[in-house]
Amino acid sequence: MTSSAPGGTLTLADDLTLSRMGYGAMQLAGPGVFGPPKDRDEAVAVLRTAVDLGVTHIDTSDFCGPVVVNEIIKEALHPYPADLRIVTKVGGLRDDDGNWVMSREPESLKAQVHDNLAHLGLDALDVVNLRLGSVEGPADEPGFAEKFGTLVELQRQGLIRHLGLSTVSSEQLTEAQAIAPVVTVQNLYNVAVRQDDALVDRCAAENIAYAPYFPLGGFSPFQSDTLNDVATRVGASPQQVALAWLLRRSPSIVVIPGTSSVAHLRENIAAAELVLPEDAVAELNGIGK
């Protein structure tokens, strides 16, 4: 087992240090993030390989599957390594057809936290992100203080160690920080989608981890001649270049690319060692402008 974390580490609290190259477990479920994986043994192998390669940051949620992904994490890694940190998310459910249903009423949030605890086999969750807005971006959230306050209450009970936010605006982050400390923000951001540039910089200034979801474009991977050209020049894949650009973009960025393949996992983690020349960085910076 390697002793060094890929991409280095980011320390957010005395008991919270994350490898900057993390792993997003969502793709361990079946098609559409629903139902069991086609190859459960491979899913287990992906998780164990990630830990063997030094990843100490796994991102998940009980609505992935639903339940399936958390159960696979428990099967593969429990009892968990002492330095492993599992970040989960609440604020959504799945219906019987696999549709995503936002559910942020206080009683539902409490139930979701308890479900994550049970299916992961934990007494306390390292970080819980409150999901707001939609996949396209932040939105006004009536009753935000009450919803975030529900998680603060569970934190006081010892069920949650640290709090985060997902799909939020800078204004919502400010509102949350006035209630309780926020250690992570998880928003849509990548080399081609740069609307959060100012928020990324703010997170770095305030020692908040910024975890871009869809770091490779998501369900519709982005296409870029510039990205392809840079990848050819540096002898890497476009996906590796996109991940390396994110790690370079800000010291507070932690990346959580997902995959259900051990081979693809190794390729993603190798991106943490990719050094991008200054001229290449300048070209990549222009993609999202």
mmCIF file of C-alpha atoms in Angstrom:
data_model
loop_
_atom_site.group_PDB
_atom_site.id
_atom_site.type_symbol
_atom_site.label_atom_id
_atom_site.label_comp_id
_atom_site.label_asym_id
_atom_site.label_seq_id
_atom_site.Cartn_x
_atom_site.Cartn_y
_atom_site.Cartn_z
ATOM 1 C CA MET A 1 0.000 0.000 0.000
ATOM 2 C CA THR A 2 1.305 3.453 -0.900
ATOM 3 C CA SER A 3 1.940 5.891 1.928
ATOM 4 C CA SER A 4 1.542 9.079 -0.108
ATOM 5 C CA ALA A 5 -1.776 10.580 -1.107
ATOM 6 C CA PRO A 6 -2.195 11.275 -4.844
ATOM 7 C CA GLY A 7 -2.220 15.000 -5.483
ATOM 8 C CA GLY A 8 -1.123 15.698 -1.917
ATOM 9 C CA THR A 9 -3.505 16.444 0.924
ATOM 10 C CA LEU A 10 -5.746 19.240 2.133
ATOM 11 C CA THR A 11 -6.211 19.658 5.886
ATOM 12 C CA LEU A 12 -9.494 21.327 6.838
ATOM 13 C CA ALA A 13 -9.661 20.524 10.567
ATOM 14 C CA ASP A 14 -7.690 18.616 13.173
ATOM 15 C CA ASP A 15 -9.574 15.437 12.290
ATOM 16 C CA LEU A 16 -10.207 16.094 8.591
ATOM 17 C CA THR A 17 -7.468 15.678 5.999
ATOM 18 C CA LEU A 18 -8.435 14.692 2.459
ATOM 19 C CA SER A 19 -6.344 13.393 -0.402
ATOM 20 C CA ARG A 20 -6.769 15.976 -3.160
ATOM 21 C CA MET A 21 -7.283 13.145 -5.634
ATOM 22 C CA GLY A 22 -10.404 11.485 -4.305
ATOM 23 C CA TYR A 23 -12.853 8.988 -5.681
ATOM 24 C CA GLY A 24 -16.538 9.559 -6.472
ATOM 25 C CA ALA A 25 -18.435 6.314 -5.894
ATOM 26 C CA MET A 26 -21.638 7.179 -7.774
ATOM 27 C CA GLN A 27 -20.758 5.104 -10.854
ATOM 28 C CA LEU A 28 -20.522 1.902 -8.808
ATOM 29 C CA ALA A 29 -24.299 1.550 -9.126
ATOM 30 C CA GLY A 30 -26.061 0.247 -12.224
ATOM 31 C CA PRO A 31 -27.030 2.267 -15.331
ATOM 32 C CA GLY A 32 -28.453 5.662 -14.461
ATOM 33 C CA VAL A 33 -26.965 5.331 -10.967
ATOM 34 C CA PHE A 34 -29.833 2.923 -10.227
ATOM 35 C CA GLY A 35 -29.798 -0.666 -9.105
ATOM 36 C CA PRO A 36 -26.886 -3.053 -8.642
ATOM 37 C CA PRO A 37 -23.680 -2.926 -10.716
ATOM 38 C CA LYS A 38 -23.211 -5.367 -13.551
ATOM 39 C CA ASP A 39 -19.970 -6.529 -11.905
ATOM 40 C CA ARG A 40 -20.017 -6.265 -8.114
ATOM 41 C CA ASP A 41 -16.582 -7.865 -7.761
ATOM 42 C CA GLU A 42 -15.091 -5.148 -9.986
ATOM 43 C CA ALA A 43 -16.859 -2.476 -7.944
ATOM 44 C CA VAL A 44 -15.321 -3.848 -4.765
ATOM 45 C CA ALA A 45 -11.920 -4.025 -6.474
ATOM 46 C CA VAL A 46 -12.180 -0.372 -7.554
ATOM 47 C CA LEU A 47 -12.664 0.788 -3.975
ATOM 48 C CA ARG A 48 -9.885 -1.376 -2.583
ATOM 49 C CA THR A 49 -7.508 -0.268 -5.345
ATOM 50 C CA ALA A 50 -8.289 3.399 -4.681
ATOM 51 C CA VAL A 51 -7.338 2.983 -1.027
ATOM 52 C CA ASP A 52 -4.236 0.978 -1.958
ATOM 53 C CA LEU A 53 -3.166 3.855 -4.223
ATOM 54 C CA GLY A 54 -3.392 6.357 -1.362
ATOM 55 C CA VAL A 55 -6.877 7.816 -1.816
ATOM 56 C CA THR A 56 -8.259 8.882 1.576
ATOM 57 C CA HIS A 57 -11.331 10.733 0.277
ATOM 58 C CA ILE A 58 -14.402 8.875 -0.988
ATOM 59 C CA ASP A 59 -17.513 10.767 -2.037
ATOM 60 C CA THR A 60 -20.869 8.988 -1.905
ATOM 61 C CA SER A 61 -24.559 9.288 -1.031
ATOM 62 C CA ASP A 62 -27.286 6.882 -0.010
ATOM 63 C CA PHE A 63 -29.349 7.985 -3.014
ATOM 64 C CA CYS A 64 -26.768 6.410 -5.320
ATOM 65 C CA GLY A 65 -28.342 3.105 -6.185
ATOM 66 C CA PRO A 66 -30.153 3.909 -3.907
ATOM 67 C CA VAL A 67 -28.359 2.268 -0.966
ATOM 68 C CA VAL A 68 -26.349 0.014 -3.309
ATOM 69 C CA VAL A 69 -23.210 2.145 -3.439
ATOM 70 C CA ASN A 70 -22.957 2.632 0.322
ATOM 71 C CA GLU A 71 -23.417 -1.088 0.862
ATOM 72 C CA ILE A 72 -20.599 -1.829 -1.604
ATOM 73 C CA ILE A 73 -18.340 0.667 0.175
ATOM 74 C CA LYS A 74 -19.041 -1.084 3.471
ATOM 75 C CA GLU A 75 -18.430 -4.512 1.934
ATOM 76 C CA ALA A 76 -15.163 -3.442 0.348
ATOM 77 C CA LEU A 77 -13.600 -1.321 3.083
ATOM 78 C CA HIS A 78 -15.195 -1.869 6.497
ATOM 79 C CA PRO A 79 -13.612 -1.740 9.026
ATOM 80 C CA TYR A 80 -12.361 1.448 7.461
ATOM 81 C CA PRO A 81 -8.697 2.540 7.394
ATOM 82 C CA ALA A 82 -7.965 5.103 10.094
ATOM 83 C CA ASP A 83 -7.152 7.842 7.585
ATOM 84 C CA LEU A 84 -10.104 7.264 5.235
ATOM 85 C CA ARG A 85 -12.691 10.041 5.120
ATOM 86 C CA ILE A 86 -16.116 9.414 3.609
ATOM 87 C CA VAL A 87 -18.041 12.456 2.406
ATOM 88 C CA THR A 88 -21.743 11.955 1.804
ATOM 89 C CA LYS A 89 -24.646 14.065 0.609
ATOM 90 C CA VAL A 90 -28.281 14.536 1.612
ATOM 91 C CA GLY A 91 -31.160 16.450 0.091
ATOM 92 C CA GLY A 92 -32.440 13.976 -2.485
ATOM 93 C CA LEU A 93 -34.160 10.615 -2.843
ATOM 94 C CA ARG A 94 -34.979 8.190 -5.674
ATOM 95 C CA ASP A 95 -38.438 6.992 -6.599
ATOM 96 C CA ASP A 96 -39.290 3.471 -7.744
ATOM 97 C CA ASP A 97 -38.510 4.380 -11.359
ATOM 98 C CA GLY A 98 -35.090 5.778 -10.523
ATOM 99 C CA ASN A 99 -36.071 9.422 -10.860
ATOM 100 C CA TRP A 100 -34.229 11.958 -8.702
ATOM 101 C CA VAL A 101 -36.530 13.606 -6.177
ATOM 102 C CA MET A 102 -35.409 16.573 -4.117
ATOM 103 C CA SER A 103 -36.253 16.037 -0.437
ATOM 104 C CA ARG A 104 -34.987 18.650 1.990
ATOM 105 C CA GLU A 105 -37.641 18.776 4.707
ATOM 106 C CA PRO A 106 -36.021 18.525 8.162
ATOM 107 C CA GLU A 107 -37.478 15.094 8.982
ATOM 108 C CA SER A 108 -36.366 13.735 5.613
ATOM 109 C CA LEU A 109 -32.841 15.115 6.083
ATOM 110 C CA LYS A 110 -32.630 13.433 9.488
ATOM 111 C CA ALA A 111 -33.773 10.140 7.987
ATOM 112 C CA GLN A 112 -31.238 10.423 5.163
ATOM 113 C CA VAL A 113 -28.389 10.965 7.622
ATOM 114 C CA HIS A 114 -29.446 7.910 9.628
ATOM 115 C CA ASP A 115 -29.716 5.850 6.422
ATOM 116 C CA ASN A 116 -26.170 6.829 5.412
ATOM 117 C CA LEU A 117 -24.901 5.880 8.848
ATOM 118 C CA ALA A 118 -26.626 2.503 8.764
ATOM 119 C CA HIS A 119 -25.649 1.499 5.247
ATOM 120 C CA LEU A 120 -22.022 2.618 5.660
ATOM 121 C CA GLY A 121 -21.746 0.996 9.089
ATOM 122 C CA LEU A 122 -20.647 4.190 10.830
ATOM 123 C CA ASP A 123 -21.422 5.866 14.146
ATOM 124 C CA ALA A 124 -20.654 9.316 12.727
ATOM 125 C CA LEU A 125 -20.248 10.726 9.210
ATOM 126 C CA ASP A 126 -17.032 12.631 8.453
ATOM 127 C CA VAL A 127 -18.712 15.226 6.234
ATOM 128 C CA VAL A 128 -22.320 15.671 5.123
ATOM 129 C CA ASN A 129 -23.025 17.992 2.215
ATOM 130 C CA LEU A 130 -26.481 19.561 1.998
ATOM 131 C CA ARG A 131 -27.556 19.415 -1.632
ATOM 132 C CA LEU A 132 -29.382 22.520 -2.862
ATOM 133 C CA GLY A 133 -30.295 23.849 -6.303
ATOM 134 C CA SER A 134 -30.240 21.504 -9.301
ATOM 135 C CA VAL A 135 -27.563 19.846 -11.388
ATOM 136 C CA GLU A 136 -27.476 22.971 -13.564
ATOM 137 C CA GLY A 137 -26.549 25.234 -10.673
ATOM 138 C CA PRO A 138 -27.633 27.064 -7.507
ATOM 139 C CA ALA A 139 -31.150 28.365 -6.968
ATOM 140 C CA ASP A 140 -33.033 30.264 -4.301
ATOM 141 C CA GLU A 141 -33.753 27.949 -1.388
ATOM 142 C CA PRO A 142 -36.695 28.917 0.830
ATOM 143 C CA GLY A 143 -36.121 27.925 4.435
ATOM 144 C CA PHE A 144 -32.397 27.418 3.886
ATOM 145 C CA ALA A 145 -31.481 28.267 7.483
ATOM 146 C CA GLU A 146 -33.889 25.654 8.871
ATOM 147 C CA LYS A 147 -32.595 22.952 6.510
ATOM 148 C CA PHE A 148 -28.950 23.639 7.242
ATOM 149 C CA GLY A 149 -29.820 23.979 10.906
ATOM 150 C CA THR A 150 -31.188 20.440 10.861
ATOM 151 C CA LEU A 151 -27.715 19.162 9.992
ATOM 152 C CA VAL A 152 -26.172 21.419 12.629
ATOM 153 C CA GLU A 153 -28.468 19.777 15.188
ATOM 154 C CA LEU A 154 -27.293 16.315 14.096
ATOM 155 C CA GLN A 155 -23.698 17.543 14.307
ATOM 156 C CA ARG A 156 -24.302 18.589 17.913
ATOM 157 C CA GLN A 157 -25.631 15.092 18.572
ATOM 158 C CA GLY A 158 -22.343 13.651 17.350
ATOM 159 C CA LEU A 159 -23.765 12.017 14.198
ATOM 160 C CA ILE A 160 -21.949 14.396 11.819
ATOM 161 C CA ARG A 161 -18.414 15.678 12.286
ATOM 162 C CA HIS A 162 -18.312 18.387 9.607
ATOM 163 C CA LEU A 163 -20.743 20.159 7.310
ATOM 164 C CA GLY A 164 -20.648 21.025 3.625
ATOM 165 C CA LEU A 165 -22.822 22.383 0.847
ATOM 166 C CA SER A 166 -23.513 21.284 -2.716
ATOM 167 C CA THR A 167 -24.780 23.341 -5.661
ATOM 168 C CA VAL A 168 -24.694 26.628 -3.794
ATOM 169 C CA SER A 169 -24.045 30.274 -4.444
ATOM 170 C CA SER A 170 -21.499 32.404 -2.648
ATOM 171 C CA GLU A 171 -24.393 34.143 -0.878
ATOM 172 C CA GLN A 172 -25.710 30.824 0.431
ATOM 173 C CA LEU A 173 -22.240 29.905 1.645
ATOM 174 C CA THR A 174 -22.122 33.180 3.567
ATOM 175 C CA GLU A 175 -25.538 32.466 5.099
ATOM 176 C CA ALA A 176 -24.444 28.987 6.138
ATOM 177 C CA GLN A 177 -21.160 30.186 7.614
ATOM 178 C CA ALA A 178 -23.122 32.513 9.877
ATOM 179 C CA ILE A 179 -24.836 29.412 11.311
ATOM 180 C CA ALA A 180 -21.965 26.897 11.484
ATOM 181 C CA PRO A 181 -18.565 26.304 9.857
ATOM 182 C CA VAL A 182 -18.589 24.874 6.326
ATOM 183 C CA VAL A 183 -15.614 22.733 5.294
ATOM 184 C CA THR A 184 -16.594 21.662 1.773
ATOM 185 C CA VAL A 185 -18.382 23.057 -1.269
ATOM 186 C CA GLN A 186 -19.357 20.760 -4.124
ATOM 187 C CA ASN A 187 -20.447 22.556 -7.307
ATOM 188 C CA LEU A 188 -20.409 22.121 -11.063
ATOM 189 C CA TYR A 189 -16.980 23.203 -12.340
ATOM 190 C CA ASN A 190 -14.416 22.017 -14.867
ATOM 191 C CA VAL A 191 -11.998 23.351 -17.450
ATOM 192 C CA ALA A 192 -14.918 24.285 -19.735
ATOM 193 C CA VAL A 193 -17.474 25.432 -17.142
ATOM 194 C CA ARG A 194 -16.000 28.257 -15.120
ATOM 195 C CA GLN A 195 -18.885 30.236 -13.616
ATOM 196 C CA ASP A 196 -17.542 29.464 -10.127
ATOM 197 C CA ASP A 197 -14.076 30.988 -10.594
ATOM 198 C CA ALA A 198 -14.651 33.577 -7.862
ATOM 199 C CA LEU A 199 -16.095 30.980 -5.484
ATOM 200 C CA VAL A 200 -13.115 28.679 -6.062
ATOM 201 C CA ASP A 201 -10.819 31.527 -5.043
ATOM 202 C CA ARG A 202 -12.968 32.331 -2.021
ATOM 203 C CA CYS A 203 -12.806 28.710 -0.848
ATOM 204 C CA ALA A 204 -9.017 28.771 -1.093
ATOM 205 C CA ALA A 205 -8.891 31.957 0.983
ATOM 206 C CA GLU A 206 -11.177 30.473 3.662
ATOM 207 C CA ASN A 207 -9.635 26.952 3.707
ATOM 208 C CA ILE A 208 -12.780 25.308 2.369
ATOM 209 C CA ALA A 209 -12.393 22.311 0.087
ATOM 210 C CA TYR A 210 -13.940 22.877 -3.328
ATOM 211 C CA ALA A 211 -14.958 19.591 -4.989
ATOM 212 C CA PRO A 212 -16.018 20.036 -8.616
ATOM 213 C CA TYR A 213 -18.671 17.587 -9.688
ATOM 214 C CA PHE A 214 -18.692 16.585 -13.363
ATOM 215 C CA PRO A 215 -14.928 17.326 -13.523
ATOM 216 C CA LEU A 216 -14.882 15.683 -16.965
ATOM 217 C CA GLY A 217 -18.169 17.117 -18.208
ATOM 218 C CA GLY A 218 -20.597 14.675 -16.627
ATOM 219 C CA PHE A 219 -23.272 12.871 -18.596
ATOM 220 C CA SER A 220 -22.201 14.781 -21.737
ATOM 221 C CA PRO A 221 -18.382 14.822 -21.628
ATOM 222 C CA PHE A 222 -17.055 18.050 -23.081
ATOM 223 C CA GLN A 223 -15.236 18.055 -26.405
ATOM 224 C CA SER A 224 -12.380 20.474 -26.983
ATOM 225 C CA ASP A 225 -9.765 20.589 -29.708
ATOM 226 C CA THR A 226 -7.539 22.577 -27.350
ATOM 227 C CA LEU A 227 -7.825 19.903 -24.663
ATOM 228 C CA ASN A 228 -7.073 17.173 -27.196
ATOM 229 C CA ASP A 229 -4.066 19.073 -28.574
ATOM 230 C CA VAL A 230 -2.580 19.614 -25.108
ATOM 231 C CA ALA A 231 -3.139 15.963 -24.237
ATOM 232 C CA THR A 232 -1.272 14.856 -27.343
ATOM 233 C CA ARG A 233 1.648 17.158 -26.561
ATOM 234 C CA VAL A 234 2.048 15.994 -22.954
ATOM 235 C CA GLY A 235 1.438 12.329 -23.702
ATOM 236 C CA ALA A 236 -1.707 11.959 -21.608
ATOM 237 C CA SER A 237 -5.427 11.475 -22.170
ATOM 238 C CA PRO A 238 -7.745 14.509 -22.379
ATOM 239 C CA GLN A 239 -9.395 13.312 -19.163
ATOM 240 C CA GLN A 240 -6.058 13.239 -17.338
ATOM 241 C CA VAL A 241 -5.259 16.739 -18.559
ATOM 242 C CA ALA A 242 -8.652 18.032 -17.367
ATOM 243 C CA LEU A 243 -8.093 16.555 -13.908
ATOM 244 C CA ALA A 244 -4.522 17.847 -13.717
ATOM 245 C CA TRP A 245 -5.771 21.326 -14.677
ATOM 246 C CA LEU A 246 -8.268 21.265 -11.796
ATOM 247 C CA LEU A 247 -5.625 20.238 -9.251
ATOM 248 C CA ARG A 248 -3.410 23.068 -10.480
ATOM 249 C CA ARG A 249 -6.258 25.603 -10.604
ATOM 250 C CA SER A 250 -6.462 26.014 -6.817
ATOM 251 C CA PRO A 251 -4.866 24.416 -3.744
ATOM 252 C CA SER A 252 -8.349 24.026 -2.250
ATOM 253 C CA ILE A 253 -9.682 21.919 -5.112
ATOM 254 C CA VAL A 254 -10.190 18.221 -4.443
ATOM 255 C CA VAL A 255 -11.246 16.105 -7.409
ATOM 256 C CA ILE A 256 -13.600 13.131 -7.157
ATOM 257 C CA PRO A 257 -13.745 11.477 -10.597
ATOM 258 C CA GLY A 258 -15.850 8.345 -10.681
ATOM 259 C CA THR A 259 -15.465 5.077 -12.531
ATOM 260 C CA SER A 260 -16.516 1.444 -12.261
ATOM 261 C CA SER A 261 -13.255 0.190 -13.806
ATOM 262 C CA VAL A 262 -9.967 -0.479 -12.020
ATOM 263 C CA ALA A 263 -8.024 0.367 -15.189
ATOM 264 C CA HIS A 264 -9.816 3.694 -15.563
ATOM 265 C CA LEU A 265 -9.328 4.413 -11.865
ATOM 266 C CA ARG A 266 -5.576 3.990 -12.265
ATOM 267 C CA GLU A 267 -5.595 6.389 -15.229
ATOM 268 C CA ASN A 268 -7.495 9.002 -13.222
ATOM 269 C CA ILE A 269 -5.174 8.757 -10.236
ATOM 270 C CA ALA A 270 -2.124 9.000 -12.488
ATOM 271 C CA ALA A 271 -3.371 12.476 -13.472
ATOM 272 C CA ALA A 272 -2.251 13.699 -10.049
ATOM 273 C CA GLU A 273 1.369 13.284 -11.200
ATOM 274 C CA LEU A 274 0.892 15.034 -14.541
ATOM 275 C CA VAL A 275 2.843 18.298 -14.828
ATOM 276 C CA LEU A 276 1.322 20.764 -17.269
ATOM 277 C CA PRO A 277 3.693 23.240 -18.995
ATOM 278 C CA GLU A 278 2.867 26.920 -18.557
ATOM 279 C CA ASP A 279 1.950 27.368 -22.230
ATOM 280 C CA ALA A 280 -0.453 24.439 -21.996
ATOM 281 C CA VAL A 281 -2.064 25.898 -18.871
ATOM 282 C CA ALA A 282 -2.555 29.214 -20.675
ATOM 283 C CA GLU A 283 -4.292 27.428 -23.549
ATOM 284 C CA LEU A 284 -6.506 25.418 -21.206
ATOM 285 C CA ASN A 285 -7.444 28.544 -19.258
ATOM 286 C CA GLY A 286 -8.960 29.909 -22.458
ATOM 287 C CA ILE A 287 -11.390 27.028 -22.967
ATOM 288 C CA GLY A 288 -13.951 28.265 -20.465
ATOM 289 C CA LYS A 289 -13.681 31.941 -21.318
#
